């Protein structure tokens, strides 16, 4: 199993977790911001976009990526959790890395671009960790109530 | 009850702005309604409530409302009963007169769906993330985390190259 496929599976699993009642709006915004770029082929993870036979234009990619980033930043500045901050930071790295590649600033030579699953992996871990922490906090508060 | 009294004492340390939000919370208003009433955003209301919750030890919004009501009851009841009867004040009697709170909060205290899902949870942030420079602090945190992640990524790449373990390139 490659890093990319493992990341894809983890991201899908965490996104599913965010649909459970334990998750709040912050988790859902972050899951959407994590999955939308994936579904539209904005990341370098081919399986989803290839299976959909969808090849979005560069403009659509950039627009959706910006929208997702804004969603994440909103969550990072409005919520009281850590994971939107971590996800925003990871997304920023991904956006900058891809922008460098698109603008031909020598980004294609950056080894980081060969691992563009990494920002998504960090996002999935942050979101998954956040949901797990919230689950533990809730069960502890329920137990003490 | 003793704990509640300690928390009630901490209510005195609140700023006037925080106090007016607490009063409206105790009246059962939602954040949106409080925001409309005070002419501030819902987010600002939530931030003030968050600071209050931090000061009171991370208790829930419903608990803040309950404690504020208790404090009010004490302020009104103590001088009246003392002057009329001259008997020592039974704090437990006051507690007994309170209406029990439903699990989700005070009646009419229904938080919005957003709040029910997230805002009432204990904050994981230190108080500086909710203060007047909250945006700056959060932005700085994002930058620091980004640099940290970038550093970890670069170190991982360097280490894998050094060890001759080049990660598989992406499909594109």
XYZ file of C-alpha atoms in Angstrom, chain B residues 12-13 17 21 26 32 47 83 99-100 108 111 117 123 127 156 171:
17
model
C -17.379 39.201 40.344
C -14.073 39.191 38.493
C -19.001 43.393 28.892
C -23.432 38.616 28.170
C -29.009 33.522 32.235
C -27.633 35.065 17.993
C -15.877 34.321 22.413
C -33.814 41.688 58.148
C -35.732 24.337 39.490
C -33.816 21.312 38.321
C -35.701 28.488 26.693
C -28.666 26.655 21.972
C -22.706 20.515 18.420
C -12.277 24.552 24.905
C -7.262 31.906 27.082
C 11.427 13.167 6.357
C 0.125 9.460 -10.057
